[in-house]
Amino acid sequence: MALVNTKKMFEQAYKNGYAIGAFNVNNMEIVQGITEACKEENSPVILQVSKGARAYANHTYLVKLVEAAVKECPEIPIALHLDHGPDFETCKACIDGGFTSVMIDGSHLPFEENIALTKKVVEYAHAHNPYVTVEGELGTLAGIEDDVKVEAGNESYTKPEEVIEFVERTGVDSLAIAIGTSHGAYKFTPEQCTVNEDGILVPPPLRFDILEAVSAKLPGFPIVLHGSSSVPQDYVKMVNENGGKMPNAIGVPEAQLREAAALSVCKINIDSDLRLAMTGTVRKFFNEHPDKFDPREYLKPARANIKEIVRHKLINVLGCAGKADECK
Ligand code: G3H
Ligand code: 13P
Ligand code: ZN
């Protein structure tokens, strides 16, 4: 099948209590690792491209890589989405240039300006045939996204009292909200965490009260969570045991994401976990094989581990394994 937008995926995800994984892609091995797992698990998927990815790999290369994945995986629905669209022009370039979904991120703007910018993108996207879906955002996450860094403590949770007006006036198809997730691998400082009986740092729980208040105001409407990597400690260890230095890398517990996916959260963004899997694997390979220099030799296990971490997310976190057919 051809690339799809996110409409049907979100309708099914909402109705049946799961979420679609939105994984960031920057090169061929990442596209292959993700889509091979989705194909084997018969899962719908959103491949997303950031401003940084377009600057790194070039728009055309990324679109063509995703089109190749669509050709190789004709059985599963795949959407191509712009992640954190910074302005109207970037969204327009993606809508005109083969994407089936875009995010316009006006979350840093005052409410009225966020509405005006988001509405402009929605009007342009929805006038397109095929229909391009649009994600907006209210509230700001801590962490790093592209060139914007928000220090822990300067994030702001989504205000449930604003969501109806935002959705109605902009016409967005989905809404990203801030309930305590955070971008990057260093999501929480040790000071923000408590220590459990095994001596492991436990981050502050997600604000399910905010999620539930938002959902009560917008029944049936798809909610998106950014910053949802869980920072698997096995890969942090692999990085650190092989020359890396990633102290205090802590993520969102997977059980909480699974809980959110069973509620109104229909899209969960995961990027850092795949980066960690790739980096840990490559570091380990070089440590074990200092004489090797063929990129195919070190990218092959990295791609295989991306595939396995995505498989784990589809089955154990998102709940979307086996759901490809109902999302078509
Ligand atoms: O939220 C941002 C994504 O993880 C993309 O990261 O801007 O480094 O491509 P990037
Ligand atoms: P992580 O950094 O937690 O993987 O979040 C990715 C994200 O939100 C992309 O938009
Ligand atoms: Zn994000």
Coordinates of C-alpha atoms and ligand atoms in Angstrom, one line a residue:
M1 CA 0.0 0.0 0.0
A2 CA 1.0 3.6 -0.5
L3 CA 2.0 5.9 2.4
V4 CA -1.0 6.8 4.6
N5 CA -1.8 9.7 6.9
T6 CA -2.5 9.0 10.6
K7 CA -6.3 9.3 10.6
K8 CA -7.2 5.6 10.5
M9 CA -4.3 4.6 12.7
F10 CA -5.4 7.0 15.4
E11 CA -9.1 6.0 15.2
Q12 CA -8.2 2.3 15.7
A13 CA -5.6 3.0 18.4
Y14 CA -8.1 5.1 20.3
K15 CA -10.9 2.6 20.0
N16 CA -8.7 -0.4 20.9
G17 CA -6.4 1.0 23.6
Y18 CA -3.0 1.0 22.0
A19 CA -0.7 3.6 20.5
I20 CA 1.2 3.9 17.3
G21 CA 5.0 4.2 17.6
A22 CA 6.5 7.3 16.0
F23 CA 10.2 6.6 15.5
N24 CA 12.7 9.2 14.2
V25 CA 14.7 8.3 11.0
N26 CA 18.0 9.8 9.9
N27 CA 19.6 7.2 7.7
M28 CA 19.0 3.9 5.9
E29 CA 19.9 1.6 8.7
I30 CA 17.4 3.2 11.1
V31 CA 14.6 3.1 8.5
Q32 CA 15.4 -0.6 7.8
G33 CA 15.7 -1.6 11.5
I34 CA 12.3 0.0 12.3
T35 CA 10.4 -1.2 9.3
E36 CA 11.7 -4.8 9.4
A37 CA 10.5 -5.1 13.0
C38 CA 7.1 -3.6 12.0
K39 CA 6.8 -5.9 9.0
E40 CA 7.6 -9.0 11.1
E41 CA 5.2 -7.9 13.9
N42 CA 2.4 -6.8 11.4
S43 CA 2.4 -3.3 13.0
P44 CA 1.4 0.1 11.7
V45 CA 4.1 2.7 12.1
I46 CA 4.9 6.4 11.8
L47 CA 8.4 7.3 10.5
Q48 CA 9.2 10.8 11.5
V49 CA 11.8 13.3 10.3
S50 CA 12.9 16.3 12.3
K51 CA 14.4 19.6 11.1
G52 CA 17.8 18.2 12.1
A53 CA 17.2 15.1 10.1
R54 CA 16.4 17.1 7.0
A55 CA 19.5 19.2 7.5
Y56 CA 21.6 16.1 8.0
A57 CA 20.3 13.7 5.4
N58 CA 18.4 15.9 2.9
H59 CA 14.7 15.9 2.4
T60 CA 14.8 13.9 -0.9
Y61 CA 17.0 11.1 0.5
L62 CA 14.8 10.7 3.5
V63 CA 11.6 10.6 1.4
K64 CA 13.1 8.1 -1.0
L65 CA 14.3 5.9 1.9
V66 CA 10.8 5.8 3.3
E67 CA 9.3 5.1 -0.1
A68 CA 11.7 2.2 -0.4
A69 CA 10.5 0.9 3.0
V70 CA 6.9 1.2 1.8
K71 CA 7.8 -0.9 -1.3
E72 CA 9.5 -3.5 0.8
C73 CA 6.7 -3.6 3.4
P74 CA 3.5 -3.4 1.4
E75 CA 1.5 -5.2 4.0
I76 CA 1.8 -2.5 6.7
P77 CA 0.5 1.1 6.9
I78 CA 3.4 3.6 7.1
A79 CA 3.0 7.3 7.6
L80 CA 5.7 9.8 6.9
H81 CA 5.5 12.7 9.5
L82 CA 7.4 15.9 10.1
D83 CA 8.5 16.0 13.7
H84 CA 8.6 19.4 15.5
G85 CA 7.9 21.5 12.4
P86 CA 9.4 24.8 13.4
D87 CA 7.5 27.1 11.0
F88 CA 4.9 27.3 8.2
E89 CA 7.6 27.1 5.4
T90 CA 9.0 23.8 6.7
C91 CA 5.6 22.3 7.0
K92 CA 4.7 23.5 3.5
A93 CA 7.9 22.0 2.1
C94 CA 7.0 18.6 3.7
I95 CA 3.3 18.7 2.7
D96 CA 4.3 19.6 -0.9
G97 CA 7.2 17.1 -0.8
G98 CA 5.6 13.7 -0.1
F99 CA 4.9 13.7 3.7
T100 CA 1.5 12.5 4.8
S101 CA 1.5 14.1 8.2
V102 CA 3.2 17.1 9.8
M103 CA 3.6 18.6 13.3
I104 CA 3.6 22.3 13.7
D105 CA 5.3 23.0 17.0
G106 CA 4.0 26.4 18.3
S107 CA 4.3 25.2 21.9
H108 CA 6.8 27.9 22.8
L109 CA 4.5 30.7 21.5
P110 CA 1.9 32.6 23.4
F111 CA -1.5 30.9 23.1
E112 CA -3.0 33.1 20.4
E113 CA 0.1 33.0 18.2
N114 CA 0.3 29.2 18.6
I115 CA -3.4 29.0 17.4
A116 CA -2.8 31.4 14.4
L117 CA 0.3 29.5 13.2
T118 CA -1.2 26.0 13.7
K119 CA -4.4 27.0 11.9
K120 CA -2.4 28.3 9.0
V121 CA -0.7 24.9 8.6
V122 CA -3.9 23.0 9.1
E123 CA -5.7 25.0 6.4
Y124 CA -2.8 24.3 4.0
A125 CA -2.4 20.6 4.9
H126 CA -6.1 19.8 4.8
A127 CA -6.6 21.4 1.4
H128 CA -4.3 18.8 0.0
N129 CA -5.3 15.6 -1.7
P130 CA -4.4 13.2 -0.3
Y131 CA -5.4 14.8 3.0
V132 CA -2.3 15.5 5.2
T133 CA -2.9 15.2 9.0
V134 CA -1.6 17.8 11.4
E135 CA -0.3 17.5 15.0
G136 CA -0.2 20.6 17.2
E137 CA 1.2 21.1 20.7
L138 CA 0.2 22.8 23.9
G139 CA 2.6 22.8 26.9
T140 CA 6.4 22.5 26.8
L141 CA 8.6 19.5 27.6
A142 CA 12.0 19.7 29.3
G143 CA 15.0 18.4 27.5
I144 CA 16.6 19.0 24.1
E145 CA 14.7 19.0 20.7
D146 CA 16.7 20.2 17.7
D147 CA 18.4 23.5 18.8
V148 CA 15.9 24.2 21.6
K149 CA 17.0 23.2 25.2
V150 CA 14.5 23.6 28.0
E151 CA 16.1 23.1 31.5
A152 CA 14.3 20.8 33.9
G153 CA 12.0 23.1 36.0
N154 CA 11.3 25.4 33.1
E155 CA 8.9 23.0 31.4
S156 CA 5.2 23.8 31.6
Y157 CA 2.4 21.2 31.8
T158 CA -0.5 21.4 29.4
K159 CA -3.5 23.4 30.8
P160 CA -6.6 21.2 30.3
E161 CA -8.7 24.4 30.2
E162 CA -7.1 25.5 27.0
V163 CA -7.4 22.3 24.9
I164 CA -11.0 22.6 23.6
E165 CA -10.4 26.1 22.3
F166 CA -7.1 25.1 20.7
V167 CA -8.5 22.1 18.9
E168 CA -11.6 23.8 17.8
R169 CA -10.0 27.0 16.5
T170 CA -7.0 25.3 14.8
G171 CA -8.7 22.1 13.4
V172 CA -5.7 19.9 14.3
D173 CA -6.0 16.2 13.9
S174 CA -4.0 15.3 17.1
L175 CA -2.6 17.2 20.1
A176 CA 0.8 16.7 21.8
I177 CA 0.6 17.5 25.5
A178 CA 3.1 17.9 28.3
I179 CA 2.5 15.6 31.3
G180 CA 6.1 15.1 32.5
T181 CA 7.8 13.3 29.6
S182 CA 11.0 14.9 28.4
H183 CA 13.3 14.9 25.3
G184 CA 16.6 13.1 25.2
A185 CA 18.4 10.5 27.3
Y186 CA 18.9 12.8 30.4
K187 CA 15.3 13.3 31.2
F188 CA 15.4 13.6 34.9
T189 CA 18.1 14.8 37.3
P190 CA 18.9 12.4 40.2
E191 CA 17.6 15.2 42.5
Q192 CA 14.1 14.8 40.9
C193 CA 14.2 11.1 41.4
T194 CA 13.6 8.8 44.4
V195 CA 15.6 5.7 45.1
N196 CA 13.8 2.4 45.3
E197 CA 14.6 -0.6 47.5
D198 CA 17.1 -1.9 44.8
G199 CA 19.0 1.4 44.8
I200 CA 17.6 2.3 41.4
L201 CA 16.6 5.9 40.6
V202 CA 12.8 6.2 40.0
P203 CA 11.7 9.3 38.1
P204 CA 8.6 11.4 39.1
P205 CA 5.4 9.7 37.8
L206 CA 3.7 11.1 34.7
R207 CA 0.8 13.4 35.4
F208 CA -2.1 11.1 34.6
D209 CA -4.4 13.5 36.2
I210 CA -3.6 16.0 33.4
L211 CA -4.0 13.4 30.7
E212 CA -7.4 12.3 32.1
A213 CA -8.6 15.9 32.4
V214 CA -7.5 16.6 28.8
S215 CA -9.3 13.4 27.6
A216 CA -12.4 14.3 29.4
K217 CA -12.5 17.6 27.6
L218 CA -11.7 16.0 24.2
P219 CA -13.5 12.6 24.1
G220 CA -12.3 10.5 21.1
F221 CA -9.5 12.9 20.2
P222 CA -6.0 11.5 19.7
I223 CA -3.3 12.6 22.1
V224 CA 0.4 12.5 21.5
L225 CA 3.3 12.0 23.9
H226 CA 6.7 13.3 22.9
G227 CA 9.9 12.5 24.9
S228 CA 8.9 9.0 25.6
S229 CA 12.2 7.1 25.5
S230 CA 12.8 4.9 28.5
V231 CA 16.6 4.9 28.3
P232 CA 17.2 1.2 28.7
Q233 CA 19.9 0.8 31.3
D234 CA 21.4 -2.2 29.5
Y235 CA 22.3 0.1 26.6
V236 CA 23.5 2.9 28.9
K237 CA 25.8 0.2 30.5
M238 CA 27.0 -0.9 27.0
V239 CA 27.8 2.7 26.1
N240 CA 29.6 3.3 29.4
E241 CA 31.5 0.0 29.4
N242 CA 32.8 0.7 25.9
G243 CA 34.3 4.1 26.3
G244 CA 31.2 6.3 26.6
K245 CA 30.3 8.6 29.4
M246 CA 26.6 8.9 30.0
P247 CA 26.1 9.4 33.7
N248 CA 22.5 9.8 35.1
A249 CA 20.8 8.9 31.8
I250 CA 17.2 8.1 33.0
G251 CA 14.0 7.6 31.0
V252 CA 10.3 7.3 31.4
P253 CA 9.2 3.9 32.8
E254 CA 7.7 1.7 30.1
A255 CA 4.8 0.6 32.3
Q256 CA 3.6 4.2 32.5
L257 CA 3.7 4.5 28.7
R258 CA 1.7 1.3 28.3
E259 CA -0.9 2.8 30.7
A260 CA -1.0 6.0 28.6
A261 CA -1.4 4.0 25.4
A262 CA -4.4 2.2 26.8
L263 CA -6.0 5.6 27.5
S264 CA -6.3 8.4 24.9
V265 CA -2.6 8.5 23.8
C266 CA -2.5 7.3 20.2
K267 CA 1.0 8.3 19.2
I268 CA 4.2 7.8 21.3
N269 CA 7.5 9.4 20.1
I270 CA 10.6 7.3 20.6
D271 CA 14.0 8.4 19.3
S272 CA 16.7 8.4 22.0
D273 CA 16.3 4.7 22.8
L274 CA 17.1 3.8 19.2
R275 CA 20.1 6.2 19.2
L276 CA 21.3 4.5 22.4
A277 CA 20.9 1.0 20.9
M278 CA 22.9 2.1 17.8
T279 CA 25.6 3.9 19.7
G280 CA 26.1 1.2 22.3
T281 CA 26.3 -1.5 19.7
V282 CA 28.8 0.4 17.5
R283 CA 31.0 1.3 20.6
K284 CA 31.0 -2.4 21.7
F285 CA 31.8 -3.5 18.2
F286 CA 34.8 -1.2 17.9
N287 CA 36.0 -2.2 21.4
E288 CA 35.9 -5.8 20.5
H289 CA 37.2 -5.4 16.9
P290 CA 39.8 -2.5 16.9
D291 CA 41.1 -3.7 13.6
K292 CA 37.8 -3.4 11.7
F293 CA 37.0 -0.4 9.5
D294 CA 34.2 -1.6 7.2
P295 CA 31.0 0.4 8.0
R296 CA 28.8 -2.5 6.9
E297 CA 30.3 -4.6 9.6
Y298 CA 29.5 -2.2 12.5
L299 CA 26.2 -0.9 11.1
K300 CA 24.8 -4.4 10.6
P301 CA 24.6 -5.3 14.4
A302 CA 23.5 -1.7 15.1
R303 CA 20.6 -2.1 12.7
A304 CA 19.8 -5.5 14.2
N305 CA 19.6 -4.1 17.7
I306 CA 17.4 -1.2 16.5
K307 CA 15.1 -3.8 15.1
E308 CA 14.9 -5.7 18.4
I309 CA 14.3 -2.6 20.5
V310 CA 11.5 -1.6 18.1
R311 CA 10.0 -5.1 18.3
H312 CA 10.0 -4.8 22.1
K313 CA 8.3 -1.4 22.0
L314 CA 5.6 -2.7 19.6
I315 CA 4.8 -5.7 21.7
N316 CA 5.4 -4.6 25.3
V317 CA 4.9 -0.8 25.3
L318 CA 2.7 0.4 22.4
G319 CA 0.5 -2.6 22.0
C320 CA 0.3 -2.1 18.2
A321 CA 1.9 -5.4 17.2
G322 CA -0.6 -7.4 15.0
K323 CA -2.7 -4.3 14.3
A324 CA -1.6 -3.4 10.7
D325 CA -4.7 -4.8 9.0
E326 CA -7.3 -2.9 11.1
C327 CA -5.3 0.4 10.5
K328 CA -5.5 0.1 6.6
Ligands
G3H1 O1 12.4 15.6 19.7 C1 13.3 15.5 18.9 C2 13.8 14.3 18.2 O2 14.4 13.4 19.2 C3 14.6 14.6 17.1 O3 15.9 14.9 17.5 O4 16.2 17.2 16.5 O5 18.2 15.7 17.1 O6 16.7 15.1 15.1 P1 16.8 15.8 16.5
13P2 P1 12.9 10.9 23.1 O1 14.1 11.8 23.1 O2 12.4 10.6 24.5 O3 13.2 9.7 22.3 O4 11.7 11.7 22.4 C1 11.6 11.7 21.0 C2 10.6 12.7 20.5 O5 9.8 13.2 21.2 C3 10.7 13.1 19.1 O6 9.8 14.1 18.8
ZN3 ZN 9.4 15.5 20.4

